[in-house]
Short mmCIF file of C-alpha atoms in Angstrom, two decimals:
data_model
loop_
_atom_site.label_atom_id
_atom_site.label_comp_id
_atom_site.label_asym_id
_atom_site.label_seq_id
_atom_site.Cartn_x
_atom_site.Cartn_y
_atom_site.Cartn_z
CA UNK E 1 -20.18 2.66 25.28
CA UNK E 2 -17.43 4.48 26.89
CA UNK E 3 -15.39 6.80 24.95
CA UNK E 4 -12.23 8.04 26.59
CA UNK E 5 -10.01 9.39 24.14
CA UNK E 6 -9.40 13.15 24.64
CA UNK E 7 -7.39 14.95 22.04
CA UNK E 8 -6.70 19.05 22.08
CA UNK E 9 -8.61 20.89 19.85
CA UNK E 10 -6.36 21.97 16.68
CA UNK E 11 -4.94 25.57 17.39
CA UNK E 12 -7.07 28.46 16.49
CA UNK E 13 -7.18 29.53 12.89
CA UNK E 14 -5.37 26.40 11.84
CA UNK E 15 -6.36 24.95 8.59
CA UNK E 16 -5.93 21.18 8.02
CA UNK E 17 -3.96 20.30 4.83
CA UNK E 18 -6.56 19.50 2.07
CA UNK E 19 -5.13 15.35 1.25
CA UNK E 20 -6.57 15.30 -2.53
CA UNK E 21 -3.85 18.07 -3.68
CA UNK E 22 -1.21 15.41 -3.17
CA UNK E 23 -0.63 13.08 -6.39
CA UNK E 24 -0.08 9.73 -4.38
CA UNK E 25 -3.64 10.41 -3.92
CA UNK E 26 -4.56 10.41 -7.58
CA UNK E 27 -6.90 7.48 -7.76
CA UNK E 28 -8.84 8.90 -4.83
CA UNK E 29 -9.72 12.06 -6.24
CA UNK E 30 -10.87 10.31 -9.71
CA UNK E 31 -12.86 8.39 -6.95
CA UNK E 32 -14.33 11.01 -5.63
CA UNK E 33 -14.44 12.89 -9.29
CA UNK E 34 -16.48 9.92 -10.90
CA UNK E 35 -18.82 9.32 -7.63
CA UNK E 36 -19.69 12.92 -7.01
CA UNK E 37 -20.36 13.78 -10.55
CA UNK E 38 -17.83 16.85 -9.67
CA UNK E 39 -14.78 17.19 -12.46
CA UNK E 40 -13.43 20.31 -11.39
CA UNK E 41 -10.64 20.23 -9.08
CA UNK E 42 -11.31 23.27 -7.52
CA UNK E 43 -15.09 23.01 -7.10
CA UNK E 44 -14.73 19.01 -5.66
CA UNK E 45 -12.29 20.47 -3.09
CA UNK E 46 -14.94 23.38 -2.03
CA UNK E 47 -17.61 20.69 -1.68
CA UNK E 48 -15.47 18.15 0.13
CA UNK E 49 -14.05 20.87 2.55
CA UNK E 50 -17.82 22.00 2.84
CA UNK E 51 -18.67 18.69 3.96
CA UNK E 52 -15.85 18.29 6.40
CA UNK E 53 -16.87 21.50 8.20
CA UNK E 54 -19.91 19.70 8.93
CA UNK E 55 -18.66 15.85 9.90
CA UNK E 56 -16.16 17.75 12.51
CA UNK E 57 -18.81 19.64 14.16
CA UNK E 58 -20.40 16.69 14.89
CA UNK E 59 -17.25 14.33 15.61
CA UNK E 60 -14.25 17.01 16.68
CA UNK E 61 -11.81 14.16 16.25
CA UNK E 62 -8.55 14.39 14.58
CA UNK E 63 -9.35 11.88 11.89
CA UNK E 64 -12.03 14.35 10.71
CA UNK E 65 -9.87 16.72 11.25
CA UNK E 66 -7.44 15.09 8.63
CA UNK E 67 -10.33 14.18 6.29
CA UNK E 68 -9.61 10.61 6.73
CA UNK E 69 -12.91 10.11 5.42
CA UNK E 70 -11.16 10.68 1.82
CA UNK E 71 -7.90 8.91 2.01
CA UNK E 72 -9.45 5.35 0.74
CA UNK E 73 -8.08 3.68 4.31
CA UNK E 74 -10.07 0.03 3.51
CA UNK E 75 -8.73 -0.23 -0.04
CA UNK E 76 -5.36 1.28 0.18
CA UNK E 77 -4.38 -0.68 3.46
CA UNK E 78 -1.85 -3.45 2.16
CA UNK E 79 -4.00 -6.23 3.25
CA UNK E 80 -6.69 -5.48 1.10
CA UNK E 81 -6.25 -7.36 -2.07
CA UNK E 82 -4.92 -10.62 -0.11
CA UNK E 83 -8.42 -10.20 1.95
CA UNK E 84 -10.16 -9.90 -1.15
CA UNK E 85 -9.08 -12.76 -3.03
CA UNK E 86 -9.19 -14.89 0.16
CA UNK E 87 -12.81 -14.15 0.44
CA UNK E 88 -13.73 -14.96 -3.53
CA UNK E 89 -12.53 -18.41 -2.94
CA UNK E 90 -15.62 -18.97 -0.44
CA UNK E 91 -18.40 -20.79 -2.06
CA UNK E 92 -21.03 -19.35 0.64
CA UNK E 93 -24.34 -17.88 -0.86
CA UNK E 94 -23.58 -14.30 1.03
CA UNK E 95 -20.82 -12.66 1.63
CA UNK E 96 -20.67 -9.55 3.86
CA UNK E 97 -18.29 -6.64 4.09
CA UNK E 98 -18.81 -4.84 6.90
CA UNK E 99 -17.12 -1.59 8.29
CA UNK E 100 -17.41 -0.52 12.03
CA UNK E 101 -16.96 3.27 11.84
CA UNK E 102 -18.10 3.66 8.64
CA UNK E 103 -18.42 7.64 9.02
CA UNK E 104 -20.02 9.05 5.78
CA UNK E 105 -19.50 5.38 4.11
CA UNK E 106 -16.99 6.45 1.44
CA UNK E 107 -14.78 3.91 2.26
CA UNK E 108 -17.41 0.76 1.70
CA UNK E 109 -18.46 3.02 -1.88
CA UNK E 110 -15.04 2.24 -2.96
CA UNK E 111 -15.15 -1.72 -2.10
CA UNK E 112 -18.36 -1.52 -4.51
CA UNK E 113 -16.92 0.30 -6.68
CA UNK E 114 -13.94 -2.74 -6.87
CA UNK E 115 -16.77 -4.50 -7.31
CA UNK E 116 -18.42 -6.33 -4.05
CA UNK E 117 -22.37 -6.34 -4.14
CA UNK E 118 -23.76 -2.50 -2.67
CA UNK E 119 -26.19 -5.04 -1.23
CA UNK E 120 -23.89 -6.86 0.38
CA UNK E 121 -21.92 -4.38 2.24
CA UNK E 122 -22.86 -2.94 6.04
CA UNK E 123 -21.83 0.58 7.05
CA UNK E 124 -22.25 0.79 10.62
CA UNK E 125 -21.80 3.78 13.29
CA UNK E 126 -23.28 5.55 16.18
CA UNK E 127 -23.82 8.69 14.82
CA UNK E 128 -27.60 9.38 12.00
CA UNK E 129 -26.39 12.26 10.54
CA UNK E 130 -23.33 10.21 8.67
CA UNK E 131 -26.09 8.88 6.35
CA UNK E 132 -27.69 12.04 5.68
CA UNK E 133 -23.71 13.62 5.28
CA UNK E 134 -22.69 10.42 2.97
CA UNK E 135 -25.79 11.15 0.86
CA UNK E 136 -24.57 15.03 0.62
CA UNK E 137 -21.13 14.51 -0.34
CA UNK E 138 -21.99 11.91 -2.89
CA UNK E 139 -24.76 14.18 -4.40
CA UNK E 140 -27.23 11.74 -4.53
CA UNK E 141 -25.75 10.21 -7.65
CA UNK E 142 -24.58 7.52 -5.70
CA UNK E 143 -27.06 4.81 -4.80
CA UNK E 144 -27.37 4.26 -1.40
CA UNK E 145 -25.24 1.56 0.69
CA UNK E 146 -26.85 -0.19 4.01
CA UNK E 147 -26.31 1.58 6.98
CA UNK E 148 -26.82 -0.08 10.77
CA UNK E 149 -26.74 3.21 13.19
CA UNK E 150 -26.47 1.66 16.92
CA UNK E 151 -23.80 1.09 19.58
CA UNK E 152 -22.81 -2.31 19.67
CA UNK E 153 -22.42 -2.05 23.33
CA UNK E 154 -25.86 -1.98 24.13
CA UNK E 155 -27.70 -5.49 24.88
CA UNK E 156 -30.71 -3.78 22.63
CA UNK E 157 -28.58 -3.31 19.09
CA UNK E 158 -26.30 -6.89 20.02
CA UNK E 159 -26.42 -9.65 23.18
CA UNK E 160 -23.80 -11.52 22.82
CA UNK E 161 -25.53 -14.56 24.74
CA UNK E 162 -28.04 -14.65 22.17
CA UNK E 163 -27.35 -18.18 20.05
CA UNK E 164 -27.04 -17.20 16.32
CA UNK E 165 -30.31 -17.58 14.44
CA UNK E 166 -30.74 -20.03 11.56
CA UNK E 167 -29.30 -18.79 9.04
CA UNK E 168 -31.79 -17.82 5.56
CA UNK E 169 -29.62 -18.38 2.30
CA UNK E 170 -29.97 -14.17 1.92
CA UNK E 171 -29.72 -11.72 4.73
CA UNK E 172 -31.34 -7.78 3.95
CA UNK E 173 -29.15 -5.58 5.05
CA UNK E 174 -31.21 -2.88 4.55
CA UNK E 175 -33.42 -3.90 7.02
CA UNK E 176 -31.85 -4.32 9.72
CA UNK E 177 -33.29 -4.05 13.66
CA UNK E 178 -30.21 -5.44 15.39
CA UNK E 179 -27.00 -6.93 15.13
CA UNK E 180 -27.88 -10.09 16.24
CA UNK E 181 -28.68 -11.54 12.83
CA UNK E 182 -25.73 -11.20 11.99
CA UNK E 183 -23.81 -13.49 13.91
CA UNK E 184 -21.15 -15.55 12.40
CA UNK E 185 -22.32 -13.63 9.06
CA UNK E 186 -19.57 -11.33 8.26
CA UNK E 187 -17.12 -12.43 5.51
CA UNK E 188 -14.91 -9.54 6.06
CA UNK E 189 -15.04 -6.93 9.12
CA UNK E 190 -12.85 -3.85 8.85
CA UNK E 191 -12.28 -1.21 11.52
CA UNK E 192 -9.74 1.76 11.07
CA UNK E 193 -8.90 3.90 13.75
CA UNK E 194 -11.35 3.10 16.44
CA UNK E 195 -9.85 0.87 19.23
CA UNK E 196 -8.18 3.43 20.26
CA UNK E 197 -11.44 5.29 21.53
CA UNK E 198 -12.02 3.22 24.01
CA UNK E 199 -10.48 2.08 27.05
CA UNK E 200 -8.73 -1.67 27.57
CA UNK E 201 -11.89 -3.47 28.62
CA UNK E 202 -13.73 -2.24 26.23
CA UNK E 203 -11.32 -2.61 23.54
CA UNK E 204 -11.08 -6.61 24.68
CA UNK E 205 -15.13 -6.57 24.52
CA UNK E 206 -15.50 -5.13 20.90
CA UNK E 207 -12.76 -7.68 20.14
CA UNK E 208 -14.88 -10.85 21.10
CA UNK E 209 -17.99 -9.19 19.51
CA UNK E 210 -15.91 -9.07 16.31
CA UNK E 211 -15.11 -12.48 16.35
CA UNK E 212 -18.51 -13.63 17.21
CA UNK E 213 -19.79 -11.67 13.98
CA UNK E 214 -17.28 -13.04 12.27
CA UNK E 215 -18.26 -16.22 9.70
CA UNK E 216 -16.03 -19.68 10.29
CA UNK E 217 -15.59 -20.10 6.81
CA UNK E 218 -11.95 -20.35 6.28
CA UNK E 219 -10.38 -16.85 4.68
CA UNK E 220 -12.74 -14.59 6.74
CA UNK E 221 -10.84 -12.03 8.01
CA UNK E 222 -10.96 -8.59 10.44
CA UNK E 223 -8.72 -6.09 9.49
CA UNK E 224 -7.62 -2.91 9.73
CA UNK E 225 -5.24 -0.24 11.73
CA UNK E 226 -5.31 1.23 15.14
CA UNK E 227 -2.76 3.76 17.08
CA UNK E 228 -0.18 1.70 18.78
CA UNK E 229 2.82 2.66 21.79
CA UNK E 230 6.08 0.71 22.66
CA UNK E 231 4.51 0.79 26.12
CA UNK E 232 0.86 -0.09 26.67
CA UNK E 233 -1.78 2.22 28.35
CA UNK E 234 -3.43 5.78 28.41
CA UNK E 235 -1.32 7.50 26.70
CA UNK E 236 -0.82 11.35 27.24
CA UNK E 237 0.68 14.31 25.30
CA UNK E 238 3.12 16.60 27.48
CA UNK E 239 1.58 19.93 25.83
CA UNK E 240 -2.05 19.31 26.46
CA UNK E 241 -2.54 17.92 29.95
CA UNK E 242 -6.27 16.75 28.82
CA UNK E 243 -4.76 14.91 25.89
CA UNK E 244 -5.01 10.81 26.76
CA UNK E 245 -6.01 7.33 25.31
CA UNK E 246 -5.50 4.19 25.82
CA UNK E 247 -3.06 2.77 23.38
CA UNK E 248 -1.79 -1.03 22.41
CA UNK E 249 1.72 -2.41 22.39
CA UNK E 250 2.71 -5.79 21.14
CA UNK E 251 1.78 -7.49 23.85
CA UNK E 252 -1.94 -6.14 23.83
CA UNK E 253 -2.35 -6.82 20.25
CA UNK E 254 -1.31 -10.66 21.26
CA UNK E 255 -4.12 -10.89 23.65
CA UNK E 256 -6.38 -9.30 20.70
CA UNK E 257 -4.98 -12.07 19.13
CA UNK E 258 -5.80 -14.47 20.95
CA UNK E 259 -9.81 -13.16 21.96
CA UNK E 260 -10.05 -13.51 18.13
CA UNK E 261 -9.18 -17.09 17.91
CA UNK E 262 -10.45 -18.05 21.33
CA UNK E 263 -14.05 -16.77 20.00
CA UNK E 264 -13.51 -17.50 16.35
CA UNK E 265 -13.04 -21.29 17.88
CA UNK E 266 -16.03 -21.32 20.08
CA UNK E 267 -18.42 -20.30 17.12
CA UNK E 268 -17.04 -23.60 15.22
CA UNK E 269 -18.35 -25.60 18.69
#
């Protein structure tokens, strides 16, 4: 895996603005109100922020930063209900939600909460600690989701060469060793603000590894958003020389496009 987004840290003393104040936010706080057992406004907030001190010394990044981890960005991204429905008109025996930078897993608690199977849903990230962290700022009265920690990069966690196994009526997803099983498994992959962390080759590679996850039953769907330029490339800031990323354009996301159907076509072969 090959990171290369570099962002400057947020000046010193700076506070980020606490999202769960704002009343457009309203059904995430009763989210996080009914999941955490926490009523309190006040008290929820301490415990959230508590909990964000720790995620962004682990993962500095500005989404932490912004306790993205809170805003609801799987449910509350406009696609969701048409991905949704698309998927309850499959008559397959499992289907599979799976989120590729889960962080702390809030986001997948909420799709259960909406009501897809806890046993059916797949957190997965690089990172241990974001189970342990999930498990904090839930309180334990949660029950646990599945969680996959491993970098899909590696030919260990998912080799892409590797023909799909036969596929069992049932997959665990508790239990886990690889990625491998899950090959043309997913019903729905979501992935929110992490192309961008990576450079163009990479980006193209986790694209065809998406698709080749992805099931061929017809409304299976990857979604999600990703930072975007007019003009795409690494991207830099003019006040923080060690600022860059590499960013998509139109173009780019047409030869995303097309990986996706390219690969989505060759698992129907």
């Amino acid at each position: 895996m090959s990171i290369i987004l570099r962002l400057p840290s947020p000046p010193e003393g700076s506070k980020p603005s606490y999202p769960l104040d704002n009343p457009s936010l309203l059904d995430q706080l009763n989210f996080f109100k009914s999941k955490t057992g926490i009523e309190d406004d006040e008290k929820l907030k301490l415990h959230i922020c508590r909990i964000q001190e720790k995620i962004y010394e682990l993962f500095p990044f500005p989404c932490v930063w912004n306790f993205d981890f809170v805003r609801g960005k799987i449910v509350n991204h406009p696609m969701y209900q048409e991905v949704i429905q698309s998927a309850k008109n499959q008559s397959v025996a499992q289907k599979i939600f799976v989120d590729f930078g889960a962080n702390v897993g809030s986001d997948l608690r909420q799709v259960v909460l909406d009501g897809w199977k806890r046993e059916d849903v797949l957190a997965i990230d690089i990172i241990p600690s974001w189970i342990e962290l999930g498990n904090e700022l839930f309180k334990s009265v949660d029950q646990p989701i599945p969680y996959f920690i491993g970098d899909i990069f590696k030919p260990e966690v998912f080799d892409p060469t590797k023909p799909p196994s036969a596929q069992c009526d049932s997959l665990d997803l508790f239990s886990l060793k690889d990625l491998n099983a899950l090959k043309g498994r997913a019903t729905i992959i979501s992935a929110n603000f992490m192309f961008h962390l990576f450079g163009e080759a990479d980006q193209e590679r986790l694209a065809e590894y998406f698709a080749l996850l992805l099931s061929n039953q017809p409304g299976s769907t990857i979604f999600g958003q990703h930072r975007g330029s007019e003009n795409a490339g690494i991207q830099k800031l003019p006040y923080a020389a060690e600022a860059h990323w590499y960013s998509h354009s139109v173009e780019v996301r047409s030869v995303l496009h097309f990986i996706f159907s390219t690969f989505a076509e060759k698992t129907r072969c």
